[in-house]
PDB file of C-alpha atoms in Angstrom:
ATOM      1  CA  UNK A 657      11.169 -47.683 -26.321  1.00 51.00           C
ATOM      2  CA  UNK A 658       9.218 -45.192 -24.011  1.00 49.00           C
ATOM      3  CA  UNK A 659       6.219 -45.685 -26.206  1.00 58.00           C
ATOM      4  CA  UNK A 660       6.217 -49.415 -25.796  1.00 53.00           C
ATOM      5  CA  UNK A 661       6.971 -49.194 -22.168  1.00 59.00           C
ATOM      6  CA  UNK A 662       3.622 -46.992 -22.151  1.00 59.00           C
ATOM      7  CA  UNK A 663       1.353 -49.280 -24.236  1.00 61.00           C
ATOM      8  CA  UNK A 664      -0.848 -52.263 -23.141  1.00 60.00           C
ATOM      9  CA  UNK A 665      -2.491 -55.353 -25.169  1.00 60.00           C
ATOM     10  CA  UNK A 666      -2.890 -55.975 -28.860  1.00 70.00           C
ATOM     11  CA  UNK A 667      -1.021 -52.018 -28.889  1.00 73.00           C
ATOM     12  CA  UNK A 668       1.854 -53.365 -27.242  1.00 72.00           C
ATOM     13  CA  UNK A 669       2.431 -56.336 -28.861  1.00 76.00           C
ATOM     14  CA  UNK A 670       1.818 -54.545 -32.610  1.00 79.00           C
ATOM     15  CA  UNK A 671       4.591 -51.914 -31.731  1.00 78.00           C
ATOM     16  CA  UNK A 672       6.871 -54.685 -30.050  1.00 79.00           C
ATOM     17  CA  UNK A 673       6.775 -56.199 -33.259  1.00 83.00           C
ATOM     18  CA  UNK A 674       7.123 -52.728 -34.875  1.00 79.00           C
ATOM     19  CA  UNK A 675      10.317 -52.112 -33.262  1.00 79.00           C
ATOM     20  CA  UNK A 676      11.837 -56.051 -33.884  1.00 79.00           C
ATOM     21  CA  UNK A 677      11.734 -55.273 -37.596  1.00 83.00           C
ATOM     22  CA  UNK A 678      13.326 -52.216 -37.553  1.00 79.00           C
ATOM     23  CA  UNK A 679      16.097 -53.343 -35.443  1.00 83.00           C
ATOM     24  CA  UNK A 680      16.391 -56.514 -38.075  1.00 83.00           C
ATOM     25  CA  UNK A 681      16.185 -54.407 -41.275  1.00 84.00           C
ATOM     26  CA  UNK A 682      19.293 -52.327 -39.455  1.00 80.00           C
ATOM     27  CA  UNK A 683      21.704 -55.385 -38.728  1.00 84.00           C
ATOM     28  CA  UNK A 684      20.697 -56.544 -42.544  1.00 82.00           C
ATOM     29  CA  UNK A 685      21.677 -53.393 -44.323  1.00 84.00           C
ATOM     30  CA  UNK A 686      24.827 -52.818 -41.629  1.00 85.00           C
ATOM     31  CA  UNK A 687      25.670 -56.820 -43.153  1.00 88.00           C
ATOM     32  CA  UNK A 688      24.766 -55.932 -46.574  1.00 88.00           C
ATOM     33  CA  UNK A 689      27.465 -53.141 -46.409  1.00 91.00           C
ATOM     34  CA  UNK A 690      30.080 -55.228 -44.678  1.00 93.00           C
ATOM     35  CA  UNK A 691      29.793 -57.895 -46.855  1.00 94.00           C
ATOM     36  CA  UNK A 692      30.120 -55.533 -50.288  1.00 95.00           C
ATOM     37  CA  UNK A 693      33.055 -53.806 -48.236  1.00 95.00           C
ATOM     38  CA  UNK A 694      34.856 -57.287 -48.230  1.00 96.00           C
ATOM     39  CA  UNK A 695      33.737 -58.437 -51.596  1.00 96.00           C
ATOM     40  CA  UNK A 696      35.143 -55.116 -52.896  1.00 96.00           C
ATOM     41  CA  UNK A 697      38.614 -55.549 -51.335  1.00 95.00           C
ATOM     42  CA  UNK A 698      39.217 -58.617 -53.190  1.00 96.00           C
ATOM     43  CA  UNK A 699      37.292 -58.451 -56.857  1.00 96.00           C
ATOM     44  CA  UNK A 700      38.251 -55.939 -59.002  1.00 95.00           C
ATOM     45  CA  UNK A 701      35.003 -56.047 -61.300  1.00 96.00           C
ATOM     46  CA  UNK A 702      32.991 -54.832 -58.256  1.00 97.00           C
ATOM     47  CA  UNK A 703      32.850 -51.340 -56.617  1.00 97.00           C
ATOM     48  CA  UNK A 704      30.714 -50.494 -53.303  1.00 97.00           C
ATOM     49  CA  UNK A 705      29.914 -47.389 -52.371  1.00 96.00           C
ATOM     50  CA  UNK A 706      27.943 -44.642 -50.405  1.00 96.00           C
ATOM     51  CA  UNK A 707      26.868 -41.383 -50.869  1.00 96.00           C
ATOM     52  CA  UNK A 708      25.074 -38.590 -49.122  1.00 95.00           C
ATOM     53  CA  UNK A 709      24.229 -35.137 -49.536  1.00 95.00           C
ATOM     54  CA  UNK A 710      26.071 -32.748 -46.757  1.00 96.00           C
ATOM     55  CA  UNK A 711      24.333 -30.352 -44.803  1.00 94.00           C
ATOM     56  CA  UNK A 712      23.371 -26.899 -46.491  1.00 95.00           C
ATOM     57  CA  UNK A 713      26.897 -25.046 -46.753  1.00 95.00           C
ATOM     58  CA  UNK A 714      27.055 -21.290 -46.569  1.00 92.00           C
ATOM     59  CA  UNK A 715      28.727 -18.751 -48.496  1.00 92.00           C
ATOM     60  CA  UNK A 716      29.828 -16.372 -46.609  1.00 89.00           C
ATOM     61  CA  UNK A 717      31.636 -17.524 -43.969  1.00 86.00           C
ATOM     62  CA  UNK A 718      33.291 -15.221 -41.983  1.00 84.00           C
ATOM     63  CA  UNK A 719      32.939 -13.954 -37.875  1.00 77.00           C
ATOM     64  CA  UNK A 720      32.134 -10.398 -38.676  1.00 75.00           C
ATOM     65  CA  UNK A 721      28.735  -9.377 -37.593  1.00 72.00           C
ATOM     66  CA  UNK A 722      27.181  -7.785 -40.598  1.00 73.00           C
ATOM     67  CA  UNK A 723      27.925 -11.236 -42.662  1.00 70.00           C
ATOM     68  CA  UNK A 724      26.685 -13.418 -40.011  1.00 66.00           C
ATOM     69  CA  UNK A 725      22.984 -11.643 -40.286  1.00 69.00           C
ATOM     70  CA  UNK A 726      23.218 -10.937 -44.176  1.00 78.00           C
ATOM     71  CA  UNK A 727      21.997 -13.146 -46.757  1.00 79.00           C
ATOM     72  CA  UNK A 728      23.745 -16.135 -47.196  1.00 88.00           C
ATOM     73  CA  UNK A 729      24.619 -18.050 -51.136  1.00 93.00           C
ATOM     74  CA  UNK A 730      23.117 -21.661 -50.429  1.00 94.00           C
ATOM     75  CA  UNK A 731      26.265 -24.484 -51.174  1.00 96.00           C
ATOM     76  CA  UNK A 732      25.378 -28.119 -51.825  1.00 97.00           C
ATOM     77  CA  UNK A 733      27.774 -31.017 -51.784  1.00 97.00           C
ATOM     78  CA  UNK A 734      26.827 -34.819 -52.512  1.00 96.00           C
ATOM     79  CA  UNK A 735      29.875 -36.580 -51.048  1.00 96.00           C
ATOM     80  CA  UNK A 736      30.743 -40.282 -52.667  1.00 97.00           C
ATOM     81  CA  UNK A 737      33.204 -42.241 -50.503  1.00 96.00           C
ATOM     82  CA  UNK A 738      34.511 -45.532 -52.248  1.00 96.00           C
ATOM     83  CA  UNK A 739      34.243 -48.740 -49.633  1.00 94.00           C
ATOM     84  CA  UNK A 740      37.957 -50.556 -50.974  1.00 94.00           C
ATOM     85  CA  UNK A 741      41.576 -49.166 -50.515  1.00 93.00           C
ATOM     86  CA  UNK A 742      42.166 -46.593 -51.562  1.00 91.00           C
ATOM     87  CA  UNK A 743      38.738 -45.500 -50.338  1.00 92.00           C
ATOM     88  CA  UNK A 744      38.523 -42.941 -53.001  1.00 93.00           C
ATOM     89  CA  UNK A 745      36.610 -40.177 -52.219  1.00 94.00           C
ATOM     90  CA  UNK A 746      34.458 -36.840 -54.126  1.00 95.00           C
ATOM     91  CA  UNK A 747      32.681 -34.464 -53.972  1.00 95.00           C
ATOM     92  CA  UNK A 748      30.505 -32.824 -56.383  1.00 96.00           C
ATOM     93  CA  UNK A 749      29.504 -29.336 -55.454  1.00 96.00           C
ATOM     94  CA  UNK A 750      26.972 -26.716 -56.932  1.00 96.00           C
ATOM     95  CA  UNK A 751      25.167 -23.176 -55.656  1.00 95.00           C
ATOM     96  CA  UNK A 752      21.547 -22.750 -55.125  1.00 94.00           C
ATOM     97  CA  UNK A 753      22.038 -20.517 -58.519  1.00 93.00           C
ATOM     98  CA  UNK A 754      22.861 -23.717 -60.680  1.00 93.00           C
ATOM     99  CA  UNK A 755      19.981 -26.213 -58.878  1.00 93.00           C
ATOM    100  CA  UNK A 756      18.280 -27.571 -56.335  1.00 93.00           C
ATOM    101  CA  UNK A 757      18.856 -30.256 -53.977  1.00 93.00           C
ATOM    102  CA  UNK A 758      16.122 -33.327 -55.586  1.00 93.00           C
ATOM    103  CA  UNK A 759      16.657 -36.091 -57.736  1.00 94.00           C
ATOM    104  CA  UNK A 760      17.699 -34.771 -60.493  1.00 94.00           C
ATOM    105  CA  UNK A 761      20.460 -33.091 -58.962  1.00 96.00           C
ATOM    106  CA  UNK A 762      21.332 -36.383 -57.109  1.00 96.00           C
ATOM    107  CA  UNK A 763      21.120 -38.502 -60.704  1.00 95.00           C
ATOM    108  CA  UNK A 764      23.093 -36.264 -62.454  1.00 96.00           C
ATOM    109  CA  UNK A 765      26.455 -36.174 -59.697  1.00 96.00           C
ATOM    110  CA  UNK A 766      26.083 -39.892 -59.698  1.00 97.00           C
ATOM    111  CA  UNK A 767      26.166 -40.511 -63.481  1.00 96.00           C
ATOM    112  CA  UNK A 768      29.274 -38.703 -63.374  1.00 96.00           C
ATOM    113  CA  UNK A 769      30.722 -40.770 -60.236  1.00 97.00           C
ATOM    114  CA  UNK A 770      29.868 -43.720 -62.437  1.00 96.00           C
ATOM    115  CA  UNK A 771      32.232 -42.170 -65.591  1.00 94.00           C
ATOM    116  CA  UNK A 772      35.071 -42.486 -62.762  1.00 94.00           C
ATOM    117  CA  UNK A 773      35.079 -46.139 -62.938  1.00 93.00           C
ATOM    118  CA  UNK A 774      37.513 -48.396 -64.451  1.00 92.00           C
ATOM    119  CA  UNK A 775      36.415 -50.068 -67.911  1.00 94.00           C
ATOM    120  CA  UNK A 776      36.869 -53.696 -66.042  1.00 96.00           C
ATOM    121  CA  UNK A 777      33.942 -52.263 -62.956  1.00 96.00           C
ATOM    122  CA  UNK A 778      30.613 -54.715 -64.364  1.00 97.00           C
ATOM    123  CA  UNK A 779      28.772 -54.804 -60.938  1.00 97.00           C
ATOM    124  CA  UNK A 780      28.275 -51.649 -57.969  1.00 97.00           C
ATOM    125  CA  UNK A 781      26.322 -52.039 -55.084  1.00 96.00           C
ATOM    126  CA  UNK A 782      25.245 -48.088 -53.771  1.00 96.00           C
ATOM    127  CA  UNK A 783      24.265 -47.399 -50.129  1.00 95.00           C
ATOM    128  CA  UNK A 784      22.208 -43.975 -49.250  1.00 94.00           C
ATOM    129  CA  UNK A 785      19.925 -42.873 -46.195  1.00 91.00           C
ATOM    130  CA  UNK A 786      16.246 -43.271 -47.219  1.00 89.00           C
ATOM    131  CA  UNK A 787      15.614 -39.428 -48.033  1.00 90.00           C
ATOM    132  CA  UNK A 788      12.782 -39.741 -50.709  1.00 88.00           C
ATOM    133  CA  UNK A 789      13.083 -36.405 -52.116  1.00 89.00           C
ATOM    134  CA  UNK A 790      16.701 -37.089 -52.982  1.00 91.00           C
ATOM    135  CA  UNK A 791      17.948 -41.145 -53.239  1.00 90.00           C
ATOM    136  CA  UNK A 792      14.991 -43.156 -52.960  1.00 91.00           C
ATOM    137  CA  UNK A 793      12.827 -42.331 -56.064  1.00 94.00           C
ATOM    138  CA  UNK A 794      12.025 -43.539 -59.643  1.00 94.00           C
ATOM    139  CA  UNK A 795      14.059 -41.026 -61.156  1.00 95.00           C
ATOM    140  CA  UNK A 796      17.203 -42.591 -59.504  1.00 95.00           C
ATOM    141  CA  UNK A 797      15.845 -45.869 -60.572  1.00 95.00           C
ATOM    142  CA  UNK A 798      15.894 -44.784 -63.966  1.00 96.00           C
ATOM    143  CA  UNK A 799      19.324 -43.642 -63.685  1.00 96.00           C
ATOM    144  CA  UNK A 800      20.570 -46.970 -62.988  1.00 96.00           C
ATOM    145  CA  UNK A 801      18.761 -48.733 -65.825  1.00 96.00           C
ATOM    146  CA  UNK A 802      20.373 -46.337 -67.737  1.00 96.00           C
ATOM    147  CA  UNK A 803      23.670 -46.893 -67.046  1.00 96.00           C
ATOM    148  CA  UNK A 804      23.673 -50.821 -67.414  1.00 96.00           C
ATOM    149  CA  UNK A 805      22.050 -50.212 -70.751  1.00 96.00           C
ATOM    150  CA  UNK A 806      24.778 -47.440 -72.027  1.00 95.00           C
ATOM    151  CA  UNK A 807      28.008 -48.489 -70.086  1.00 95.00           C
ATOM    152  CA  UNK A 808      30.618 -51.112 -68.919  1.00 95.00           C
ATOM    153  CA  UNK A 809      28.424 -51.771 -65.764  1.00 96.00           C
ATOM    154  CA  UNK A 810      26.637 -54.684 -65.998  1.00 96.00           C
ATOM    155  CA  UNK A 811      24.017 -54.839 -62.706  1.00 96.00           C
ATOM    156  CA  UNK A 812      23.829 -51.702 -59.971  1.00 96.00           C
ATOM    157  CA  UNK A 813      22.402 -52.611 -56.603  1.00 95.00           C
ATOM    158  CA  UNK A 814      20.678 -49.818 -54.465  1.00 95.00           C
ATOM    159  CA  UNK A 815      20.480 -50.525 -50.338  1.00 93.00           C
ATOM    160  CA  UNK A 816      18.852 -48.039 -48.794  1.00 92.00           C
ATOM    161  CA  UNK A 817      20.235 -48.012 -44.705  1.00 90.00           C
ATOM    162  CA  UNK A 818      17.709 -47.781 -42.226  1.00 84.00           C
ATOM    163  CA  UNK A 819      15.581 -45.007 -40.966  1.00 82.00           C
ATOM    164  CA  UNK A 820      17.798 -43.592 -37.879  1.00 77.00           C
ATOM    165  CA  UNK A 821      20.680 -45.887 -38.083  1.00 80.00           C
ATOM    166  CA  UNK A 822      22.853 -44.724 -41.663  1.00 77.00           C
ATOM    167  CA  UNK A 823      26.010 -44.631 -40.383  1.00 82.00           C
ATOM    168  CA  UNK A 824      28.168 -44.867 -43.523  1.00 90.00           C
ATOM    169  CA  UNK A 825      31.700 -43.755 -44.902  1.00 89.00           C
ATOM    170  CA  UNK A 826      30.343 -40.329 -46.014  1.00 92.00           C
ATOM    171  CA  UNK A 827      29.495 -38.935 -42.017  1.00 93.00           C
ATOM    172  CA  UNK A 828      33.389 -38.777 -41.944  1.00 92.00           C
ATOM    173  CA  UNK A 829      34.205 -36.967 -44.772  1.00 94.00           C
ATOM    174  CA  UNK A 830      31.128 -34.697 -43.341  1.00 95.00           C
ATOM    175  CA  UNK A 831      33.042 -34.323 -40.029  1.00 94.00           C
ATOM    176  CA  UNK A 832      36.270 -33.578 -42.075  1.00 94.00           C
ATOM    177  CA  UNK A 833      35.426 -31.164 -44.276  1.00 96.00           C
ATOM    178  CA  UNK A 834      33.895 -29.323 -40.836  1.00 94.00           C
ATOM    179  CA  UNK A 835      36.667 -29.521 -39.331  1.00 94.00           C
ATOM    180  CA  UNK A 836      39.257 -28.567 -42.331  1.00 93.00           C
ATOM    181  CA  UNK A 837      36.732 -24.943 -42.040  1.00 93.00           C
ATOM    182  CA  UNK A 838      37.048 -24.248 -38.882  1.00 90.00           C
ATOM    183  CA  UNK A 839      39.394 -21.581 -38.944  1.00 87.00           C
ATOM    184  CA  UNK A 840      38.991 -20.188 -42.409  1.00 91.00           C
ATOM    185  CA  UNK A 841      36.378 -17.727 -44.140  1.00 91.00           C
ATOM    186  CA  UNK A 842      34.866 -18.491 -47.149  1.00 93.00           C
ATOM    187  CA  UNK A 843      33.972 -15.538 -49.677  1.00 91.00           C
ATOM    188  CA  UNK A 844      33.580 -17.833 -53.174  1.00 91.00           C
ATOM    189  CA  UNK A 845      32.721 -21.437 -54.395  1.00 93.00           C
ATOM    190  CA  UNK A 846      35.987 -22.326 -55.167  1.00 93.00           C
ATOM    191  CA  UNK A 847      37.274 -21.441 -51.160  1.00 94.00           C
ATOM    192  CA  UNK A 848      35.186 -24.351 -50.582  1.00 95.00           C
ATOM    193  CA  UNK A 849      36.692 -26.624 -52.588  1.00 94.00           C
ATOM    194  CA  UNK A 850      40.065 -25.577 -51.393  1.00 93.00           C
ATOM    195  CA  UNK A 851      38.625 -26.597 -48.058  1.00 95.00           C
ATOM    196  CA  UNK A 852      37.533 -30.474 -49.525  1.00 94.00           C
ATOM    197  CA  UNK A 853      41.185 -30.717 -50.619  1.00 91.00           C
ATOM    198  CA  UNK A 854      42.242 -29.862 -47.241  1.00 91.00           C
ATOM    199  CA  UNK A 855      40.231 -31.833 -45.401  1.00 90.00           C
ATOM    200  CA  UNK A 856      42.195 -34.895 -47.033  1.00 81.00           C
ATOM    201  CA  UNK A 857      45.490 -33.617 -47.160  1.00 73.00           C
ATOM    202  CA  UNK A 858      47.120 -37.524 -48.238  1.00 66.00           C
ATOM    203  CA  UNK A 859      44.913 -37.769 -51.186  1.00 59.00           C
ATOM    204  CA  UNK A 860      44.517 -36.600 -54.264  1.00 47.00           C
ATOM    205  CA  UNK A 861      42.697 -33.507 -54.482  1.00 44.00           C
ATOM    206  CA  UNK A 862      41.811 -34.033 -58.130  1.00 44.00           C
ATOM    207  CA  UNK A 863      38.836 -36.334 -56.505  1.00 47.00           C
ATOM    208  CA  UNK A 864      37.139 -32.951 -55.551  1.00 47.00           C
ATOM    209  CA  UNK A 865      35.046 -31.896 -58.113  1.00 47.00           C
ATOM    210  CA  UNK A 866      33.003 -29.116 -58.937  1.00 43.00           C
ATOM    211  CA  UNK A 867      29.714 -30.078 -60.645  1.00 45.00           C
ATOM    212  CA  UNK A 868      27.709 -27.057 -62.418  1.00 44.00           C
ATOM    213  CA  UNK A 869      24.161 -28.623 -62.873  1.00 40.00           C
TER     214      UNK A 869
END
């Protein structure tokens, strides 16, 4: 808004206009969402959901000095949290040593979300930031023609949230899992996983999975 306050003329106007269809594609996508959050409560043959990949994780973790400056194991974690009660929730985690962090790695943790659901799921709606490299490519396309050409699912529906504004289910189990580490060091993958379960103590920490791409 500093910009706009700046500009003059046809400049003004064009980023005015700019800025009203940004704000409009946000209150869509924040409807979409609410909308599939209700619809989910109440039909059984639909799931909504959101996913995200967390911020770079670290192994080791620990408050000694020569760790802290040493070389650290890169952990990744794409987090899936499930819109209806029970709000399930996973995690599919892998090491810089098994892949990378793009589509493919995306694609693959989904497909496996997707062999979670019950036989009776024929339509899921998806929300993700707008991250090219990761969610919003034609590799993740593919993936969901795929699966409504192999399995039970009958249509998939991708929303992408808006640039700046993707609040979504996920950002807590983010803040969780942060929180659940505060106090502990982590030496090996499976420390970390420990740390998922803990972060949802009232669950069940079968959800957590470990995904070796």
């Amino acid at each position: 808004m500093q910009v706009l306050s700046k500009a003059k003329g046809e400049e003004k106007d064009k980023l005015k206009k700019e800025y009203e269809a940004h704000i409009k594609r946000k209150e869509g996508s924040n409807i979409s969402k609410e909308d599939d959050k209700k619809r989910a409560n109440i039909d059984k043959t639909f799931v909504s959901a959101n996913f995200d990949l967390q911020k770079v994780l670290q192994i080791s973790v620990s408050d000694a000095g020569p760790v802290y400056y040493s070389r650290k194991l890169c952990v990744y974690n794409l987090t899936v949290y499930e819109a209806a009660p029970p709000n399930k929730a996973f995690c599919f985690t892998w090491n810089e040593c098994n892949g990378k962090r793009g589509s493919n790695e995306i694609g693959s943790c989904i497909l496996e979300w997707f062999k979670t659901s019950s036989d009776i799921v024929k339509e899921v709606s998806l929300f993700s930031d707008t991250c090219g490299g990761q969610d919003r490519n034609q590799f993740v396309a593919a993936l969901f023609l795929f699966i409504v050409q192999t399995t039970h699912v009958e249509v998939t529906e991708h929303v992408f949230m808006e640039k700046g504004h993707s609040e979504m289910g996920v950002d807590s189990m983010h803040s969780a899992i942060e929180y659940a580490q505060r106090d502990i060091f982590i030496y090996c993958l499976s420390q970390w996983l420990t740390v998922f379960a803990l972060a949802r103590p009232n669950h069940n920490r079968n959800k957590n999975k470990e995904k070796n791409l």
